[in-house]
Coordinates of C-alpha atoms and ligand atoms in Angstrom, one line a residue:
X405 CA 119.2 84.2 97.7
X406 CA 117.6 85.7 94.6
X407 CA 119.5 88.4 92.7
X408 CA 118.5 91.8 94.1
X409 CA 116.3 94.1 91.9
X410 CA 118.1 97.3 91.0
X411 CA 116.1 100.4 90.2
X412 CA 118.1 103.4 89.3
X413 CA 117.6 106.8 87.7
X414 CA 117.1 110.5 88.4
X415 CA 114.8 111.9 91.0
X416 CA 113.1 113.8 88.3
X417 CA 113.9 115.4 84.9
X418 CA 113.4 118.6 83.1
X419 CA 113.7 117.5 79.4
X420 CA 113.6 114.5 77.2
X421 CA 117.3 114.8 76.5
X422 CA 118.2 114.7 80.2
X423 CA 116.0 111.7 80.8
X424 CA 117.3 109.9 77.7
X425 CA 120.9 110.4 78.7
X426 CA 120.3 109.1 82.2
X427 CA 118.2 106.2 80.8
X428 CA 120.9 105.2 78.4
X429 CA 123.6 105.1 81.1
X430 CA 121.2 103.0 83.3
X431 CA 120.6 100.5 80.4
X432 CA 124.3 100.3 79.6
X433 CA 124.9 98.8 83.0
X434 CA 122.4 96.0 82.4
X435 CA 119.9 97.5 84.8
X436 CA 116.3 96.7 83.8
X437 CA 114.4 99.3 85.8
X438 CA 114.5 103.0 85.3
X439 CA 113.2 105.2 88.1
X440 CA 112.2 108.8 87.4
X441 CA 109.5 110.9 89.0
X442 CA 107.3 113.2 86.9
X443 CA 104.5 113.9 89.5
X444 CA 106.7 115.2 92.3
X445 CA 105.6 115.5 96.0
X446 CA 107.7 118.5 97.0
X447 CA 107.8 120.0 100.5
X448 CA 107.4 123.5 99.0
X449 CA 104.8 124.4 96.3
X450 CA 107.4 126.8 94.9
X451 CA 109.8 123.9 94.1
X452 CA 109.8 122.2 90.7
X453 CA 106.8 119.9 90.6
X454 CA 107.9 117.6 87.8
X455 CA 106.9 117.8 84.1
X456 CA 103.7 115.9 85.1
X457 CA 101.7 114.6 82.1
X458 CA 104.3 115.8 79.6
X459 CA 107.0 113.9 81.6
X460 CA 104.8 110.8 81.6
X461 CA 104.7 110.8 77.8
X462 CA 108.5 111.0 77.8
X463 CA 108.8 108.1 80.2
X464 CA 106.5 106.0 78.0
X465 CA 108.6 107.0 74.9
X466 CA 111.8 105.9 76.7
X467 CA 110.1 102.6 77.6
X468 CA 109.4 102.0 73.9
X469 CA 112.7 103.3 72.6
X470 CA 115.1 101.7 75.0
X471 CA 113.1 98.8 76.3
X472 CA 113.6 99.8 79.9
X473 CA 111.0 99.0 82.6
X474 CA 109.5 102.2 84.1
X475 CA 109.1 102.8 87.8
X476 CA 107.4 106.1 88.7
X477 CA 105.4 107.7 91.4
X478 CA 101.6 108.3 91.2
X479 CA 100.1 110.8 93.6
X480 CA 96.5 110.8 92.6
X481 CA 93.7 108.4 91.7
X482 CA 93.4 110.1 88.3
X483 CA 97.0 109.2 87.5
X484 CA 96.5 105.6 88.5
X485 CA 93.4 105.4 86.1
X486 CA 95.3 107.1 83.3
X487 CA 98.7 105.4 83.5
X488 CA 98.4 102.5 85.9
X489 CA 98.6 99.8 83.3
X490 CA 101.2 101.6 81.2
X491 CA 104.1 101.5 83.6
X492 CA 106.0 98.5 85.0
X493 CA 106.0 99.4 88.7
X494 CA 103.9 102.1 90.4
X495 CA 105.6 103.9 93.2
X496 CA 103.7 105.2 96.2
X497 CA 105.8 107.8 98.0
X498 CA 106.4 108.2 101.7
X499 CA 103.8 111.0 102.0
X500 CA 101.0 108.9 100.5
X501 CA 101.5 105.7 102.5
X502 CA 98.5 106.8 104.6
X503 CA 96.4 107.8 101.5
X504 CA 94.1 104.8 101.7
X505 CA 91.9 105.8 98.8
X506 CA 94.9 106.0 96.6
X507 CA 96.2 102.6 97.9
X508 CA 92.8 101.0 97.2
X509 CA 92.9 102.3 93.6
X510 CA 96.4 100.9 93.1
X511 CA 95.1 97.7 94.5
X512 CA 92.6 97.4 91.6
X513 CA 95.4 97.4 89.0
X514 CA 97.5 94.4 88.0
X515 CA 100.7 96.5 88.1
X516 CA 103.4 95.8 90.8
X517 CA 103.6 98.4 93.5
X518 CA 106.4 99.8 95.5
X519 CA 105.0 101.0 98.8
X520 CA 107.4 103.3 100.5
X521 CA 107.3 103.5 104.3
X522 CA 105.9 106.8 105.6
X523 CA 108.8 108.6 107.4
X524 CA 107.0 108.2 110.7
X525 CA 105.2 104.8 110.2
X526 CA 105.5 101.9 112.5
X527 CA 106.1 98.5 110.9
X528 CA 102.5 97.6 111.7
X529 CA 101.1 100.7 110.0
X530 CA 103.2 100.0 107.0
X531 CA 102.1 96.4 106.7
X532 CA 98.5 97.4 107.2
X533 CA 98.9 100.0 104.4
X534 CA 100.1 97.2 102.1
X535 CA 97.0 95.2 103.1
X536 CA 94.8 98.0 101.7
X537 CA 96.4 97.2 98.3
X538 CA 96.3 93.5 98.7
X539 CA 92.6 93.5 99.7
X540 CA 91.6 94.9 96.3
X541 CA 93.3 92.1 94.5
X542 CA 96.8 93.3 93.7
X543 CA 99.3 91.1 95.5
X544 CA 102.4 92.3 93.7
X545 CA 103.6 94.5 96.5
X546 CA 107.2 95.5 97.3
X547 CA 107.9 97.4 100.5
X548 CA 110.6 100.1 100.4
X549 CA 112.4 101.4 103.5
X550 CA 113.5 105.0 102.7
X551 CA 114.5 106.3 106.1
X552 CA 112.5 107.5 109.0
X553 CA 112.5 110.8 110.9
X554 CA 114.5 110.9 114.1
X555 CA 114.8 113.5 116.7
X556 CA 118.4 112.8 117.6
X557 CA 120.3 114.4 114.8
X558 CA 119.4 116.7 111.9
X559 CA 122.6 116.3 110.1
X560 CA 121.0 113.7 107.8
X561 CA 117.6 114.0 106.1
X562 CA 116.3 110.8 107.7
X563 CA 117.7 107.7 109.4
X564 CA 117.9 104.4 107.5
X565 CA 116.2 101.7 109.5
X566 CA 118.0 98.5 108.3
X567 CA 116.1 96.6 111.0
X568 CA 113.1 96.8 108.8
X569 CA 114.7 94.2 106.5
X570 CA 114.8 91.3 108.9
X571 CA 111.5 92.4 110.5
X572 CA 109.6 92.4 107.2
X573 CA 111.2 89.1 106.1
X574 CA 110.3 87.5 109.5
X575 CA 106.7 88.7 109.7
X576 CA 105.5 88.9 106.1
X577 CA 106.0 87.4 102.7
X578 CA 106.6 90.8 101.0
X579 CA 109.9 91.5 99.4
X580 CA 111.6 94.6 100.8
X581 CA 114.0 97.0 99.1
X582 CA 116.0 99.9 100.4
X583 CA 116.2 103.5 99.1
X584 CA 119.5 104.8 100.5
X585 CA 119.1 108.1 98.7
X586 CA 116.2 109.7 100.6
X587 CA 117.4 108.0 103.8
X588 CA 120.4 110.2 104.4
X589 CA 119.9 112.8 101.8
X590 CA 123.7 112.8 101.3
X591 CA 125.4 111.3 98.3
X592 CA 128.5 110.1 100.1
X593 CA 126.4 107.9 102.3
X594 CA 124.6 106.1 99.4
X595 CA 127.3 103.6 98.6
X596 CA 128.0 102.4 102.1
X597 CA 124.3 102.2 103.0
X598 CA 123.6 100.3 99.8
X599 CA 126.2 97.8 100.7
X600 CA 124.8 97.5 104.2
X601 CA 121.3 97.0 102.9
X602 CA 122.4 94.2 100.6
X603 CA 124.4 92.6 103.4
X604 CA 121.3 92.7 105.6
X605 CA 119.3 90.8 103.1
X606 CA 117.5 93.6 101.1
X607 CA 115.7 92.3 98.1
X608 CA 116.9 95.3 96.1
X609 CA 117.8 99.0 95.9
X610 CA 116.1 102.1 94.6
X611 CA 118.8 104.6 93.9
X612 CA 118.9 108.2 92.6
X613 CA 121.6 108.6 90.0
X614 CA 122.4 111.3 87.4
X615 CA 125.3 111.9 84.9
X616 CA 125.7 115.3 86.5
X617 CA 124.2 115.1 90.1
X618 CA 124.7 118.8 90.6
X619 CA 122.3 119.5 87.7
X620 CA 119.5 117.5 89.2
X621 CA 116.3 119.5 89.4
X622 CA 115.4 117.7 92.7
X623 CA 117.4 116.0 95.4
X624 CA 120.9 116.8 94.0
X625 CA 122.6 116.5 97.4
X626 CA 121.7 112.8 97.6
X627 CA 122.1 111.9 93.9
X628 CA 125.1 109.8 93.1
X629 CA 127.1 109.7 89.8
X630 CA 127.4 106.6 87.6
X631 CA 130.8 105.8 88.8
X632 CA 129.5 105.4 92.3
X633 CA 126.6 103.3 91.0
X634 CA 129.2 101.0 89.4
X635 CA 130.9 100.5 92.8
X636 CA 127.6 99.4 94.2
X637 CA 126.9 97.0 91.3
X638 CA 130.4 95.5 91.6
X639 CA 129.8 94.9 95.3
X640 CA 126.4 93.2 94.6
X641 CA 128.0 91.0 91.9
X642 CA 130.7 89.8 94.4
X643 CA 128.2 89.3 97.2
X644 CA 125.6 87.2 95.3
Ligands
PEP1011 C1 111.4 109.8 95.3 O1 111.6 108.6 95.2 O2 111.9 110.6 94.5 C2 110.7 110.3 96.5 C3 110.0 111.4 96.5 O3 110.7 109.5 97.6 P1 110.0 109.6 99.0 O4 108.5 109.4 98.8 O5 110.6 108.4 99.7 O6 110.4 110.9 99.6
MN1012 MN1 114.0 112.2 95.2

């Protein structure tokens, strides 16, 4: 099996210094891909929405300075037009999986796309959403399982559907990665669920990490520290 792709970084950031420190710690571990959101899709309009365009300039500066590949979410067609060819992977978030006009626009770029599963989407709906991208010409699509809503328990944010991994492998040619952070919403579950995802054949992980998780401006409860990330990386090294 191919080496899993590891994408790590903070959910979002409030300053260049914060981003730079996290990016340096990601790079030090030999990780190629930095994730960080600057156009945030928050449940409440009163929550921090990301540094937006200003943050995008910071991400592009980090790319140049540290040579890291940038993975970030776009939430509008305008952002895709403006920055689509400047980043290394475009992330489409769970709330936009059904935004077909956005998917079509991403499909017109040549940039790889991570398509997160909507938290209530069936496998079929998810695969058909990927087809909206593919139909426009962009075939570099990575599916991402990030947990689905369930009505059994509300102790975790979502429930990680590991069955998505063998299903997608069986039925499609798309690679599939797992985001264990948004799945549970709890940092202590990220390491065991990352290991489980790798054991189940995931093609990679998208993980939220911060040097001081409690200082994260978004999703601090699910954000792991770098020591925990090291445990996950050691496990992957042994496994593969
Ligand atoms: C994220 O990756 O920070 C994010 C908002 O993810 P999701 O769309 O899965 O909630
Ligand atoms: Mn997040």
